[in-house]
CSV table of C-alpha atoms in Angstrom, one decimal:
chain,number,residue,atom,x,y,z
H,1,MET,CA,43.4,-56.6,-20.5
H,2,ASN,CA,40.6,-58.3,-20.2
H,3,LEU,CA,37.8,-55.9,-18.9
H,4,SER,CA,34.6,-58.2,-18.8
H,5,LYS,CA,34.2,-57.5,-15.2
H,6,LEU,CA,33.5,-54.3,-15.9
H,7,GLU,CA,31.8,-53.9,-19.5
H,8,MET,CA,28.8,-53.8,-18.5
H,9,VAL,CA,29.4,-50.4,-16.3
H,10,PHE,CA,32.7,-48.9,-17.6
H,11,ASN,CA,34.2,-48.4,-20.9
H,12,PRO,CA,38.0,-47.1,-20.7
H,13,ASP,CA,37.4,-45.8,-24.1
H,14,ASP,CA,34.5,-43.3,-22.8
H,15,ILE,CA,37.8,-41.1,-21.4
H,16,SER,CA,39.5,-38.9,-23.7
H,17,GLY,CA,42.8,-37.5,-22.7
H,18,GLN,CA,45.9,-37.9,-20.9
H,19,ILE,CA,45.8,-38.5,-17.1
H,20,HIS,CA,48.3,-36.6,-14.9
H,21,ILE,CA,49.8,-37.5,-11.6
H,22,ILE,CA,52.0,-34.8,-10.1
H,23,GLY,CA,53.3,-36.8,-7.2
H,24,CYS,CA,53.9,-40.2,-7.0
H,25,GLY,CA,53.9,-41.3,-3.6
H,26,SER,CA,51.1,-42.4,-0.9
H,27,VAL,CA,48.3,-41.0,-3.2
H,28,GLY,CA,49.8,-40.5,-6.8
H,29,SER,CA,50.5,-44.6,-6.5
H,30,THR,CA,47.6,-45.5,-5.1
H,31,VAL,CA,45.7,-43.4,-8.0
H,32,ALA,CA,47.6,-45.0,-10.8
H,33,GLU,CA,46.9,-48.6,-9.5
H,34,LEU,CA,43.0,-48.3,-9.0
H,35,LEU,CA,42.7,-46.3,-12.7
H,36,ALA,CA,45.1,-49.1,-14.2
H,37,ARG,CA,42.5,-51.7,-13.1
H,38,TYR,CA,40.0,-49.5,-15.1
H,39,GLY,CA,41.6,-50.4,-18.2
H,40,LEU,CA,43.1,-46.8,-18.6
H,41,LYS,CA,46.5,-46.1,-20.0
H,42,ASN,CA,47.3,-42.6,-20.9
H,43,PHE,CA,49.1,-41.2,-17.8
H,44,THR,CA,52.0,-38.6,-17.2
H,45,LEU,CA,53.4,-39.5,-14.2
H,46,TRP,CA,55.2,-36.7,-12.2
H,47,ASP,CA,58.0,-37.0,-9.3
H,48,MET,CA,61.5,-36.2,-8.7
H,49,ASP,CA,61.8,-38.9,-5.6
H,50,GLU,CA,63.1,-42.3,-5.3
H,51,VAL,CA,61.3,-44.8,-3.5
H,52,GLU,CA,62.4,-45.4,0.2
H,53,SER,CA,61.9,-47.9,2.3
H,54,LYS,CA,59.6,-45.9,4.6
H,55,ASN,CA,57.5,-45.7,1.7
H,56,ILE,CA,56.6,-49.1,1.6
H,57,VAL,CA,54.4,-48.8,5.0
H,58,ASN,CA,51.6,-46.7,3.0
H,59,GLN,CA,52.1,-46.4,-0.5
H,60,MET,CA,51.8,-49.0,-3.7
H,61,PHE,CA,55.3,-49.9,-3.8
H,62,PHE,CA,57.2,-53.5,-3.1
H,63,ALA,CA,60.8,-53.8,-1.5
H,64,ASN,CA,62.2,-54.1,-4.7
H,65,ASN,CA,61.5,-50.6,-5.7
H,66,ILE,CA,63.3,-49.4,-3.4
H,67,GLU,CA,66.0,-47.0,-5.0
H,68,ALA,CA,63.9,-46.9,-7.9
H,69,PRO,CA,62.5,-43.8,-9.3
H,70,LYS,CA,59.1,-43.2,-7.9
H,71,VAL,CA,57.9,-42.7,-11.8
H,72,GLU,CA,59.2,-45.8,-12.8
H,73,ALA,CA,58.0,-47.8,-10.1
H,74,VAL,CA,54.4,-46.3,-10.3
H,75,ARG,CA,54.8,-47.3,-13.9
H,76,ASP,CA,55.8,-50.4,-13.4
H,77,ILE,CA,53.0,-51.3,-11.5
H,78,ILE,CA,50.8,-49.8,-14.2
H,79,CYS,CA,52.2,-52.2,-16.5
H,80,ALA,CA,52.0,-55.3,-14.2
H,81,ILE,CA,48.0,-54.9,-14.8
H,82,ASN,CA,47.9,-53.9,-18.1
H,83,PRO,CA,51.4,-54.5,-20.5
H,84,ASP,CA,49.0,-52.7,-23.3
H,85,ALA,CA,49.8,-49.3,-21.2
H,86,LYS,CA,53.7,-49.4,-21.7
H,87,ASP,CA,53.6,-47.3,-24.9
H,88,ASP,CA,51.3,-44.7,-23.6
H,89,ILE,CA,52.5,-43.8,-20.5
H,90,VAL,CA,54.7,-40.4,-20.1
H,91,LEU,CA,57.4,-40.2,-17.5
H,92,LYS,CA,58.5,-36.6,-15.8
H,93,PRO,CA,61.6,-37.8,-13.3
H,94,ASN,CA,61.9,-33.8,-12.7
H,95,GLY,CA,58.4,-33.0,-11.5
H,96,TRP,CA,56.2,-30.7,-12.8
H,97,GLN,CA,58.0,-27.3,-13.2
H,98,GLY,CA,55.1,-25.2,-14.2
H,99,GLU,CA,54.4,-26.8,-17.1
H,100,MET,CA,50.6,-26.3,-18.6
H,101,ILE,CA,48.9,-29.0,-18.7
H,102,ARG,CA,46.1,-31.0,-20.9
H,103,GLY,CA,43.7,-33.3,-19.5
H,104,TYR,CA,42.7,-34.6,-16.3
H,105,VAL,CA,45.1,-33.8,-13.4
H,106,PHE,CA,45.2,-35.2,-10.0
H,107,LEU,CA,47.2,-33.3,-7.4
H,108,ALA,CA,49.1,-36.0,-5.3
H,109,VAL,CA,52.2,-33.6,-3.7
H,110,ASP,CA,53.0,-33.0,-0.4
H,111,ASN,CA,53.4,-29.8,-0.2
H,112,ILE,CA,50.5,-27.0,-0.5
H,113,GLU,CA,52.5,-24.4,-1.9
H,114,ILE,CA,53.0,-26.5,-5.4
H,115,ARG,CA,49.5,-27.1,-5.2
H,116,LYS,CA,49.2,-23.1,-5.2
H,117,GLN,CA,51.9,-22.9,-7.9
H,118,PHE,CA,49.1,-25.5,-10.0
H,119,MET,CA,46.9,-23.3,-9.6
H,120,GLU,CA,48.5,-20.0,-10.6
H,121,ALA,CA,50.1,-21.6,-13.8
H,122,ASN,CA,47.1,-23.2,-14.8
H,123,LYS,CA,43.8,-21.3,-13.7
H,124,TYR,CA,42.9,-20.0,-17.2
H,125,ASN,CA,44.3,-23.0,-19.3
H,126,PRO,CA,41.3,-24.3,-21.7
H,127,ASN,CA,43.2,-27.4,-21.8
H,128,ILE,CA,42.3,-29.2,-18.4
H,129,LYS,CA,39.4,-30.8,-17.9
H,130,GLY,CA,39.0,-31.5,-14.2
H,131,VAL,CA,41.4,-31.3,-11.1
H,132,PHE,CA,41.0,-34.0,-8.2
H,133,ASP,CA,43.0,-32.8,-5.4
H,134,VAL,CA,43.7,-35.4,-2.6
H,135,ARG,CA,45.0,-34.5,0.9
H,136,THR,CA,46.0,-37.2,3.7
H,137,GLY,CA,46.4,-36.9,7.3
H,138,PHE,CA,46.6,-39.4,9.6
H,139,HIS,CA,43.1,-40.7,10.5
H,140,ASP,CA,41.2,-38.3,7.8
H,141,ALA,CA,41.7,-37.3,4.1
H,142,GLN,CA,40.3,-34.9,2.0
H,143,CYS,CA,39.4,-34.5,-1.7
H,144,TRP,CA,38.8,-31.1,-3.5
H,145,ALA,CA,37.5,-31.5,-7.5
H,146,ALA,CA,37.2,-28.6,-10.0
H,147,ASP,CA,35.6,-28.9,-13.2
H,148,TRP,CA,38.0,-26.4,-14.9
H,149,SER,CA,35.4,-25.4,-17.4
H,150,LYS,CA,33.8,-23.4,-14.4
H,151,GLU,CA,35.5,-20.6,-12.9
H,152,LYS,CA,33.2,-21.0,-8.9
H,153,ASP,CA,34.6,-24.5,-8.9
H,154,ARG,CA,38.4,-23.2,-9.6
H,155,GLU,CA,37.9,-20.2,-7.4
H,156,ASN,CA,36.1,-23.1,-4.9
H,157,LEU,CA,39.8,-25.4,-5.0
H,158,TRP,CA,41.7,-22.0,-5.0
H,159,ASN,CA,40.0,-21.2,-1.9
H,160,SER,CA,40.5,-24.7,-0.1
H,161,MET,CA,44.3,-23.6,0.0
H,162,ASN,CA,44.0,-20.9,2.4
H,163,PHE,CA,46.7,-21.9,4.5
H,164,SER,CA,50.8,-22.6,4.1
H,165,HIS,CA,52.8,-25.9,3.9
H,166,GLU,CA,53.8,-25.1,7.6
H,167,ASP,CA,50.3,-24.8,8.6
H,168,ALA,CA,49.9,-28.1,7.3
H,169,GLN,CA,52.7,-29.8,8.7
H,170,ALA,CA,51.8,-28.5,12.3
H,171,GLY,CA,49.0,-30.6,11.9
H,172,THR,CA,50.5,-33.5,10.7
H,173,PRO,CA,52.1,-36.5,13.4
H,174,VAL,CA,55.5,-36.9,13.5
H,175,SER,CA,57.4,-39.5,15.0
H,176,ALA,CA,60.6,-38.6,17.2
H,177,CYS,CA,62.8,-39.6,14.5
H,178,GLY,CA,61.2,-36.4,12.4
H,179,ILE,CA,59.1,-38.9,10.1
H,180,VAL,CA,56.0,-37.8,9.0
H,181,GLN,CA,53.2,-40.6,10.1
H,182,GLY,CA,50.6,-42.1,7.2
H,183,LEU,CA,48.4,-45.2,7.2
H,184,ALA,CA,47.4,-47.0,4.1
H,185,PRO,CA,44.2,-47.2,4.9
H,186,THR,CA,43.9,-43.6,5.1
H,187,VAL,CA,45.4,-43.5,1.7
H,188,ARG,CA,43.2,-46.3,-0.3
H,189,PHE,CA,40.1,-45.1,1.5
H,190,VAL,CA,40.1,-41.6,0.2
H,191,CYS,CA,41.8,-42.6,-3.4
H,192,CYS,CA,38.7,-44.8,-3.8
H,193,LEU,CA,36.6,-41.9,-3.2
H,194,ALA,CA,38.7,-39.8,-5.8
H,195,VAL,CA,38.9,-42.5,-8.4
H,196,THR,CA,35.0,-42.9,-8.0
H,197,ASN,CA,34.5,-39.2,-8.6
H,198,PHE,CA,36.5,-39.0,-11.3
H,199,ILE,CA,35.1,-41.8,-13.1
H,200,ASN,CA,31.6,-40.4,-12.5
H,201,PHE,CA,32.7,-37.0,-13.9
H,202,ALA,CA,34.8,-38.0,-17.0
H,203,THR,CA,32.1,-40.3,-17.9
H,204,ASN,CA,28.7,-38.1,-17.2
H,205,ILE,CA,27.7,-40.6,-15.0
H,206,ALA,CA,26.9,-38.3,-12.0
H,207,PRO,CA,27.5,-34.7,-10.9
H,208,LEU,CA,31.4,-33.8,-9.4
H,209,LYS,CA,31.2,-34.3,-5.8
H,210,LYS,CA,33.6,-30.8,-5.1
H,211,MET,CA,34.5,-32.0,-1.7
H,212,ILE,CA,35.2,-35.3,0.5
H,213,VAL,CA,36.0,-35.5,4.0
H,214,ALA,CA,36.8,-39.0,4.9
H,215,ASN,CA,37.7,-40.8,7.7
H,216,PRO,CA,37.9,-45.0,7.8
H,217,TYR,CA,38.5,-45.2,11.3
H,218,THR,CA,35.4,-43.5,12.2
H,219,PHE,CA,33.4,-45.1,8.9
H,220,ASN,CA,32.4,-41.7,8.1
H,221,VAL,CA,32.3,-40.0,4.6
H,222,THR,CA,30.9,-36.2,3.8
H,223,ALA,CA,30.6,-35.5,0.4
H,224,ALA,CA,29.1,-32.0,-1.4
């Protein structure tokens, strides 16, 4: 992969460790596409779903991906950008089932209960470097992040999950047909911020932002 446009600011070899993307839908597929353009290759992709036609609107997939497992479709997107990544991608088509993880984690599942289960299973896992939890609404989105070596960061992330899946659903627009609504600009905007936060943290360019709240439609970003 020709990385000449990045060579003055970034070297993918500076980031060691596996990058786990748990949930390969709107957020997961977008994060994977962005990271692939940084020349990163060591991905583990976790998702049990297949691409549906409705996913094309706000996810990175194309019509020819419909009915393919999402992990395979995301792998194909990564490899279309960087063919050298082919042998470094691990697929987990059964989704995350409580496994211990090593490296960096992007939590991109659409269920807060799974996020809580991940926290319970890995809160004392010394092999995790950082966790980036990206949550999207309709117009607004959030990215919560934690340096896993810091107990305070882990607690902060855990405290951000003090709501139920039902609470989250109640605040999410749903069509008359029962389809959860989602907009591509919202997803891509927050994913760009999350990926930049990850790159800054993993390469020690800048301090980790523990919380980012963003709304591309009002041009507002708050980070702390």
